[in-house]
Coordinates of C-alpha atoms in Angstrom, one line a residue:
X215 CA 0.9 37.9 -14.8
X216 CA 2.7 36.8 -18.0
X217 CA 6.0 37.9 -16.5
X218 CA 6.3 34.8 -14.4
X219 CA 3.8 32.4 -16.0
X220 CA 4.1 28.7 -15.1
X221 CA 2.1 25.9 -16.5
X222 CA 0.2 23.9 -13.8
X223 CA -2.3 21.3 -15.3
X224 CA -5.3 20.6 -13.1
X225 CA -7.6 17.7 -13.9
X226 CA -11.4 18.2 -13.9
X227 CA -11.6 14.6 -12.8
X228 CA -9.7 15.2 -9.6
X229 CA -11.6 15.7 -6.3
X230 CA -12.0 19.3 -5.2
X231 CA -9.9 18.7 -2.1
X232 CA -6.9 17.5 -4.2
X233 CA -7.1 20.5 -6.6
X234 CA -7.4 22.8 -3.5
X235 CA -4.1 21.5 -2.2
X236 CA -2.5 22.1 -5.6
X237 CA -3.9 25.6 -5.8
X238 CA -2.9 26.5 -2.3
X239 CA 0.7 25.3 -2.9
X240 CA 1.1 27.3 -6.1
X241 CA -1.0 30.4 -5.4
X242 CA -2.4 30.2 -8.9
X243 CA -4.6 33.2 -9.8
X244 CA -5.3 32.6 -13.5
X245 CA -7.1 29.5 -14.8
X246 CA -7.5 28.6 -18.5
X247 CA -10.7 26.6 -18.9
X248 CA -12.1 25.1 -22.1
X249 CA -15.7 24.7 -20.8
X250 CA -18.2 26.4 -18.5
X251 CA -18.0 23.9 -15.7
X252 CA -15.8 25.1 -12.9
X253 CA -16.9 22.5 -10.3
X254 CA -13.4 21.0 -10.0
X255 CA -12.2 24.4 -8.6
X256 CA -12.8 25.2 -4.9
X257 CA -15.4 27.9 -4.2
X258 CA -13.3 29.1 -1.3
X259 CA -10.7 30.7 -3.7
X260 CA -11.1 33.4 -6.3
X261 CA -9.5 33.1 -9.7
X262 CA -9.3 35.0 -13.0
X263 CA -10.8 32.4 -15.3
X264 CA -10.1 32.7 -19.1
X265 CA -12.6 30.7 -21.2
X266 CA -10.7 29.2 -24.1
X267 CA -13.8 27.8 -25.9
X268 CA -15.4 31.2 -26.7
X269 CA -14.3 34.2 -28.7
X270 CA -12.7 36.8 -26.3
X271 CA -14.4 40.2 -26.2
X272 CA -11.0 41.8 -26.5
X273 CA -7.9 40.4 -28.2
X274 CA -5.7 39.1 -25.4
X275 CA -2.0 40.2 -25.2
X276 CA -0.3 36.9 -26.0
X277 CA 3.2 38.4 -26.1
X278 CA 5.4 36.2 -23.9
X279 CA 8.7 37.5 -22.4
X280 CA 11.9 35.7 -23.3
X281 CA 12.7 32.9 -20.9
X282 CA 16.1 32.0 -19.4
X283 CA 17.1 28.4 -19.3
X284 CA 16.7 28.1 -15.6
X285 CA 13.2 29.7 -15.5
X286 CA 10.5 27.5 -14.3
X287 CA 8.4 26.2 -17.2
X288 CA 5.8 23.9 -15.5
X289 CA 4.9 22.1 -12.3
X290 CA 3.4 18.6 -12.3
X291 CA 1.9 17.2 -9.2
X292 CA 2.4 13.6 -8.4
X293 CA 1.1 11.3 -5.6
X294 CA 2.5 12.0 -2.1
X295 CA 2.8 9.4 0.7
X296 CA 1.5 11.9 3.3
X297 CA -1.7 12.6 1.2
X298 CA -0.3 15.9 0.0
X299 CA 0.6 15.9 -3.8
X300 CA 4.2 16.7 -4.6
X301 CA 4.9 19.5 -7.2
X302 CA 7.8 18.5 -9.5
X303 CA 9.4 21.6 -11.0
X304 CA 10.6 21.5 -14.6
X305 CA 12.6 24.3 -16.1
X306 CA 13.0 25.5 -19.6
X307 CA 16.4 23.9 -19.7
X308 CA 15.1 20.6 -18.5
X309 CA 12.4 20.5 -21.2
X310 CA 14.6 21.8 -24.0
X311 CA 17.2 19.2 -23.1
X312 CA 14.6 16.4 -23.3
X313 CA 13.4 17.5 -26.8
X314 CA 16.9 17.8 -28.2
X315 CA 18.0 14.5 -26.7
X316 CA 15.0 12.6 -27.7
X317 CA 15.0 13.8 -31.3
X318 CA 18.7 13.0 -31.4
X319 CA 17.9 9.3 -31.0
X320 CA 17.2 9.2 -34.7
X321 CA 13.6 10.0 -35.4
X322 CA 12.7 11.3 -38.8
X323 CA 9.6 13.4 -38.3
X324 CA 7.8 15.9 -40.6
X325 CA 4.5 17.8 -41.0
X326 CA 3.1 14.7 -42.6
X327 CA 3.2 12.8 -39.4
X328 CA 0.1 12.2 -37.2
X329 CA 0.5 11.8 -33.5
X330 CA -1.8 10.1 -30.9
X331 CA -2.3 12.0 -27.6
X332 CA -4.0 9.6 -25.1
X333 CA -2.7 10.9 -21.8
X334 CA -4.3 13.1 -19.2
X335 CA -2.7 16.6 -19.2
X336 CA -1.6 16.1 -15.6
X337 CA 0.7 13.3 -16.8
X338 CA 3.9 14.5 -18.4
X339 CA 3.8 12.0 -21.3
X340 CA 1.0 14.3 -22.7
X341 CA 3.7 17.0 -23.4
X342 CA 5.7 14.4 -25.2
X343 CA 2.8 13.7 -27.5
X344 CA 1.7 17.2 -28.4
X345 CA 4.7 19.4 -28.0
X346 CA 7.0 17.1 -30.0
X347 CA 4.3 17.0 -32.8
X348 CA 4.0 20.8 -32.9
X349 CA 7.7 21.2 -33.1
X350 CA 7.5 19.5 -36.5
X351 CA 4.2 21.0 -37.6
X352 CA 2.6 17.5 -37.3
X353 CA -1.1 16.8 -36.5
X354 CA -2.2 15.8 -33.0
X355 CA -5.2 13.5 -32.5
X356 CA -6.5 13.5 -29.0
X357 CA -8.7 11.1 -27.0
X358 CA -11.6 13.0 -25.3
X359 CA -11.6 12.5 -21.5
X360 CA -15.1 11.0 -21.5
X361 CA -14.3 8.3 -24.0
X362 CA -13.0 4.8 -23.4
X363 CA -9.3 5.3 -24.1
X364 CA -8.3 2.1 -25.7
X365 CA -11.3 1.8 -28.1
X366 CA -11.2 5.5 -29.1
X367 CA -7.4 5.4 -29.6
X368 CA -7.8 2.3 -31.8
X369 CA -10.4 4.2 -33.9
X370 CA -8.1 7.2 -34.3
X371 CA -5.1 5.0 -35.3
X372 CA -7.1 3.1 -37.8
X373 CA -9.3 5.8 -39.3
X374 CA -6.7 8.6 -39.5
X375 CA -3.7 6.3 -40.2
X376 CA -1.6 7.7 -37.4
X377 CA 2.2 7.4 -37.6
X378 CA 3.3 8.0 -34.0
X379 CA 1.7 6.5 -31.0
X380 CA 3.0 6.4 -27.4
X381 CA 0.7 4.4 -25.1
X382 CA 0.8 2.8 -21.7
X383 CA 1.1 -1.0 -21.9
X384 CA -2.2 -1.3 -20.1
X385 CA -4.0 0.4 -23.0
X386 CA -2.5 -2.0 -25.5
X387 CA -3.3 -4.9 -23.2
X388 CA -7.0 -4.1 -23.4
X389 CA -6.8 -4.3 -27.2
X390 CA -5.2 -7.8 -27.0
X391 CA -8.4 -9.7 -27.7
X392 CA -8.7 -7.9 -31.0
X393 CA -5.0 -8.1 -32.2
X394 CA -5.9 -10.5 -35.0
X395 CA -8.2 -7.9 -36.5
X396 CA -5.8 -4.9 -36.0
X397 CA -3.6 -3.9 -38.9
X398 CA -1.9 -0.5 -38.8
X399 CA 0.7 -0.5 -41.7
X400 CA 1.1 3.4 -41.6
X401 CA 2.4 3.4 -38.0
X402 CA 6.0 4.4 -38.0
X403 CA 6.8 4.8 -34.3
X404 CA 5.1 2.8 -31.6
X405 CA 6.3 3.6 -28.1
X406 CA 5.4 2.2 -24.7
X407 CA 5.9 4.2 -21.5
X408 CA 4.6 4.8 -18.0
X409 CA 4.3 1.2 -16.9
X410 CA 6.3 -2.0 -17.0
X411 CA 6.1 -3.5 -20.5
X412 CA 5.8 -7.3 -20.8
X413 CA 7.7 -8.9 -23.6
X414 CA 4.8 -11.2 -24.8
X415 CA 2.5 -8.2 -25.2
X416 CA 5.1 -6.2 -27.2
X417 CA 5.9 -9.1 -29.5
X418 CA 2.2 -9.7 -30.2
X419 CA 1.5 -6.0 -30.8
X420 CA 4.4 -5.9 -33.3
X421 CA 2.2 -8.0 -35.7
X422 CA -0.4 -5.2 -35.6
X423 CA 2.2 -2.5 -36.6
X424 CA 4.5 -4.4 -39.0
X425 CA 6.3 -1.3 -40.2
X426 CA 6.8 0.5 -36.9
X427 CA 9.9 1.2 -34.9
X428 CA 9.1 -0.3 -31.5
X429 CA 10.6 1.3 -28.4
X430 CA 10.2 1.0 -24.6
X431 CA 10.9 4.4 -23.0
X432 CA 11.3 5.1 -19.3
X433 CA 11.6 8.2 -17.1
X434 CA 10.2 9.6 -13.9
X435 CA 8.6 13.0 -13.9
X436 CA 11.6 14.3 -12.0
X437 CA 13.8 13.5 -15.0
X438 CA 11.5 15.2 -17.6
X439 CA 9.3 12.7 -19.3
X440 CA 11.8 10.1 -20.6
X441 CA 15.5 9.6 -20.0
X442 CA 16.2 6.0 -21.2
X443 CA 15.0 3.9 -24.2
X444 CA 15.2 0.4 -25.5
X445 CA 14.7 -0.6 -29.1
X446 CA 13.4 -4.1 -29.8
X447 CA 12.8 -5.7 -33.2
X448 CA 10.8 -9.0 -32.7
X449 CA 12.1 -11.7 -35.0
X450 CA 15.4 -9.9 -35.7
X451 CA 17.0 -9.8 -32.3
X452 CA 16.2 -11.2 -28.9
X453 CA 14.1 -9.0 -26.7
X454 CA 15.9 -8.5 -23.4
X455 CA 13.6 -8.9 -20.4
X456 CA 13.7 -9.8 -16.7
X457 CA 10.8 -11.7 -15.2
X458 CA 9.0 -11.0 -18.5
X459 CA 9.5 -7.2 -18.2
X460 CA 11.2 -5.6 -21.2
X461 CA 14.4 -3.8 -20.6
X462 CA 14.3 0.0 -20.2
X463 CA 17.6 0.2 -22.1
X464 CA 20.1 3.0 -21.5
X465 CA 20.1 6.8 -21.0
X466 CA 19.9 9.1 -24.0
X467 CA 21.4 12.6 -24.4
X468 CA 23.5 13.7 -21.4
X469 CA 21.4 11.7 -18.9
X470 CA 23.5 9.4 -16.7
X471 CA 22.3 6.4 -14.7
X472 CA 23.9 4.9 -11.6
X473 CA 22.6 1.9 -9.7
X474 CA 23.2 2.1 -5.9
X475 CA 22.8 -0.1 -2.9
X476 CA 21.2 0.7 0.4
X477 CA 24.3 2.6 1.5
X478 CA 24.4 4.8 -1.5
X479 CA 27.3 3.0 -3.2
X480 CA 27.4 2.1 -6.9
X481 CA 26.9 -1.7 -7.5
X482 CA 28.4 -4.0 -10.1
X483 CA 26.6 -5.1 -13.2
X484 CA 24.1 -7.9 -12.6
X485 CA 23.6 -6.7 -9.1
X486 CA 20.2 -5.2 -8.0
X487 CA 20.0 -1.7 -6.7
X488 CA 18.1 1.6 -6.9
X489 CA 18.3 3.5 -10.2
X490 CA 19.4 7.1 -9.9
X491 CA 19.4 9.6 -12.8
X492 CA 21.5 12.7 -13.4
X493 CA 21.8 15.2 -16.3
X494 CA 20.3 18.4 -17.6
X495 CA 16.8 16.9 -17.7
X496 CA 16.7 16.3 -13.9
X497 CA 14.4 18.6 -12.0
X498 CA 15.4 21.3 -9.4
X499 CA 13.3 19.5 -6.9
X500 CA 9.8 19.8 -5.4
X501 CA 8.0 23.1 -5.3
X502 CA 8.3 24.7 -1.8
X503 CA 9.3 21.4 -0.2
X504 CA 13.0 21.4 0.7
X505 CA 12.6 18.3 3.0
X506 CA 11.3 16.1 0.2
X507 CA 13.9 17.5 -2.2
X508 CA 16.7 16.7 0.1
X509 CA 15.4 13.2 0.6
X510 CA 15.1 12.5 -3.2
X511 CA 18.1 14.3 -4.7
X512 CA 21.8 14.0 -3.9
X513 CA 25.0 15.4 -5.4
X514 CA 28.1 13.4 -6.3
X515 CA 31.4 15.3 -6.5
X516 CA 34.2 13.9 -8.6
X517 CA 37.1 14.9 -10.9
X518 CA 34.5 15.4 -13.6
X519 CA 32.6 17.9 -11.5
X520 CA 29.5 17.7 -9.5
X521 CA 26.4 15.9 -10.7
X522 CA 22.9 15.9 -9.0
X523 CA 21.1 12.6 -9.1
X524 CA 17.5 11.8 -8.5
X525 CA 16.6 8.6 -6.6
X526 CA 13.9 7.0 -8.7
X527 CA 12.9 4.4 -6.1
X528 CA 13.0 1.8 -8.9
X529 CA 14.7 -1.5 -8.4
X530 CA 16.9 -2.4 -11.4
X531 CA 19.9 -4.3 -12.6
X532 CA 22.3 -3.5 -15.4
X533 CA 23.4 -6.3 -17.6
X534 CA 26.9 -6.8 -19.2
X535 CA 25.9 -4.8 -22.3
X536 CA 24.9 -1.7 -20.2
X537 CA 21.2 -2.2 -20.6
X538 CA 19.0 -1.6 -17.6
X539 CA 16.6 -4.3 -16.5
X540 CA 13.5 -3.1 -14.6
X541 CA 12.6 -5.3 -11.6
X542 CA 10.0 -3.3 -9.6
X543 CA 9.5 -0.6 -7.0
X544 CA 11.7 -0.3 -3.9
X545 CA 9.0 1.5 -2.0
X546 CA 5.3 0.9 -2.1
X547 CA 4.6 2.8 -5.3
X548 CA 3.2 1.5 -8.5
X549 CA 2.1 2.6 -12.0
X550 CA -1.7 2.5 -12.5
X551 CA -3.0 3.4 -16.0
X552 CA 0.3 5.2 -16.6
X553 CA 0.0 7.3 -13.4
X554 CA 2.5 7.0 -10.6
X555 CA 0.6 6.0 -7.4
X556 CA 1.9 5.7 -3.9
X557 CA -0.1 3.2 -1.9
X558 CA 0.6 5.3 1.2
X559 CA -1.6 8.1 -0.2
X560 CA -4.6 5.8 -0.4
X561 CA -3.9 4.4 3.0
X562 CA -3.6 7.9 4.4
X563 CA -7.1 8.9 3.3
X564 CA -8.7 5.5 4.3
X565 CA -7.3 5.8 7.8
X566 CA -8.8 9.3 8.1
X567 CA -12.3 7.9 7.7
X568 CA -14.0 7.5 11.1
X569 CA -13.8 4.0 12.5
X570 CA -11.1 2.7 10.2
X571 CA -8.0 1.2 11.8
X572 CA -5.2 -0.7 10.1
X573 CA -5.3 -0.6 6.3
X574 CA -3.1 -1.8 3.5
X575 CA -3.3 -0.9 -0.1
X576 CA -1.8 -3.5 -2.4
X577 CA -1.5 -3.5 -6.2
X578 CA -1.8 -6.7 -8.2
X579 CA -2.3 -7.5 -11.9
X580 CA -5.7 -8.5 -13.1
X581 CA -6.4 -11.2 -15.7
X582 CA -5.0 -9.0 -18.6
X583 CA -1.9 -8.0 -16.7
X584 CA -3.0 -4.5 -15.7
X585 CA -2.4 -3.3 -12.2
X586 CA -5.4 -2.9 -9.8
X587 CA -5.5 -1.6 -6.3
X588 CA -7.0 -3.7 -3.4
X589 CA -7.6 -2.1 0.0
X590 CA -7.5 -4.5 2.9
X591 CA -9.0 -3.4 6.3
X592 CA -8.3 -5.0 9.6
X593 CA -11.3 -5.6 11.9
X594 CA -13.1 -2.7 10.3
X595 CA -16.7 -2.0 11.5
X596 CA -17.5 0.7 8.9
X597 CA -19.8 0.2 5.9
X598 CA -17.6 -0.4 2.9
X599 CA -19.9 1.5 0.6
X600 CA -19.6 4.6 2.7
X601 CA -15.8 4.3 2.8
X602 CA -15.8 3.8 -1.0
X603 CA -17.7 7.0 -1.5
X604 CA -15.4 8.9 0.9
X605 CA -12.3 7.7 -1.0
X606 CA -13.9 8.8 -4.3
X607 CA -14.1 12.3 -2.9
X608 CA -10.4 12.3 -2.0
X609 CA -8.4 10.7 -4.8
X610 CA -8.6 10.5 -8.6
X611 CA -10.4 7.6 -10.3
X612 CA -7.2 5.7 -11.2
X613 CA -6.5 5.4 -7.4
X614 CA -9.9 4.0 -6.5
X615 CA -9.6 0.4 -5.1
X616 CA -11.0 -2.3 -7.3
X617 CA -12.1 -4.2 -4.1
X618 CA -12.1 -3.7 -0.4
X619 CA -11.4 -6.8 1.7
X620 CA -12.1 -7.0 5.4
X621 CA -9.5 -9.0 7.4
X622 CA -9.9 -10.1 11.0
X623 CA -6.3 -9.6 11.8
X624 CA -3.3 -8.6 9.7
X625 CA -0.5 -11.1 9.5
X626 CA 2.8 -9.7 10.9
X627 CA 6.5 -10.3 10.1
X628 CA 9.0 -11.4 12.7
X629 CA 9.8 -7.8 13.3
X630 CA 6.2 -7.0 14.1
X631 CA 5.5 -5.2 10.8
X632 CA 2.5 -5.9 8.6
X633 CA 3.4 -8.8 6.3
X634 CA 2.3 -7.4 2.9
X635 CA 3.3 -10.5 1.1
X636 CA 1.0 -12.6 3.3
X637 CA -1.7 -10.0 2.8
X638 CA -1.3 -10.2 -1.0
X639 CA -1.9 -13.9 -0.7
X640 CA -5.3 -13.2 0.9
X641 CA -6.4 -11.4 -2.3

């Protein structure tokens, strides 16, 4: 099985149905598990399970064959609007290109550095935190899955004087009430990624990490972790932002960005449009799903050759300096706790519950600025507690609605569609 090994992370916190869909799509037959609990794996399928927390009876053959640049390296599954997760294929070339390009930005890393790894392994930012560290022989400090992330991460950064930390803005937002007591002078690189970063939060956090290089990084899974970056130095240069959201900067390495309108034509600077990314970091597409691949990737032919672009679904605007300003999502997709979530997947499962009719999942920021999901139900006779338990069996915890709100009748637009802006007002 080592001849065609591909890394497919599976979360123990995912419902069994979700993991079953992933396993069925990939036909995985070998599972590496670090504990005795296999409850996240469906009983209807058989696997060869290798326990990594105990000494093997026989020494395993860990010789790996040489890989070609186009060989598949890993598949990460993201939320799908039909309720079926999408498998993003990342090749060896995609990942190598990310590492070389990211390091080329100008980082000075060594075995003396100490990295924070806060992300779930099913989120591609985790690879950024532990693979980059291991490339330099640096230490990696991980947050256990059963701990409160922001408090445990703070303890690691303080007690072990970590030097490199990439965190979702929501994690830092939870620390905000304690900023006056946080002082991390050993932090050399403080990165934000996975969610929109608000300028006021970044500027306040800088006081906690006075010697750190602050950077906002951006990249969809389909473009291998990160493909743009923006450096900001509070007090020394203005922080570019739009509606309070810090710029995502410009592409690094050979990544290229184009902003297009609804007809697929490039737009002028200071004009809103969809961000599309090309370059050697861009994925081959979705695993065994040609229809979704065709819908999300397109090729531009020019005198400089052909270039395949990925449609990110992000609404952006490029300023006169070439920096990209993030505005929001074109579709109904948001970032929750660093995870990409399509509201359509939550709606899909809710509508499958007996008795449920029209539903709308809407994300709004809470009092500290972190996104939360609200599920609105039109003329719904079912018991909300039963629906809540049903959804918890179908989607991961970060997709659970914070509240369910019954509505007698959904407001409609002139065209007869559900008026989501009016619904958001009801929250």
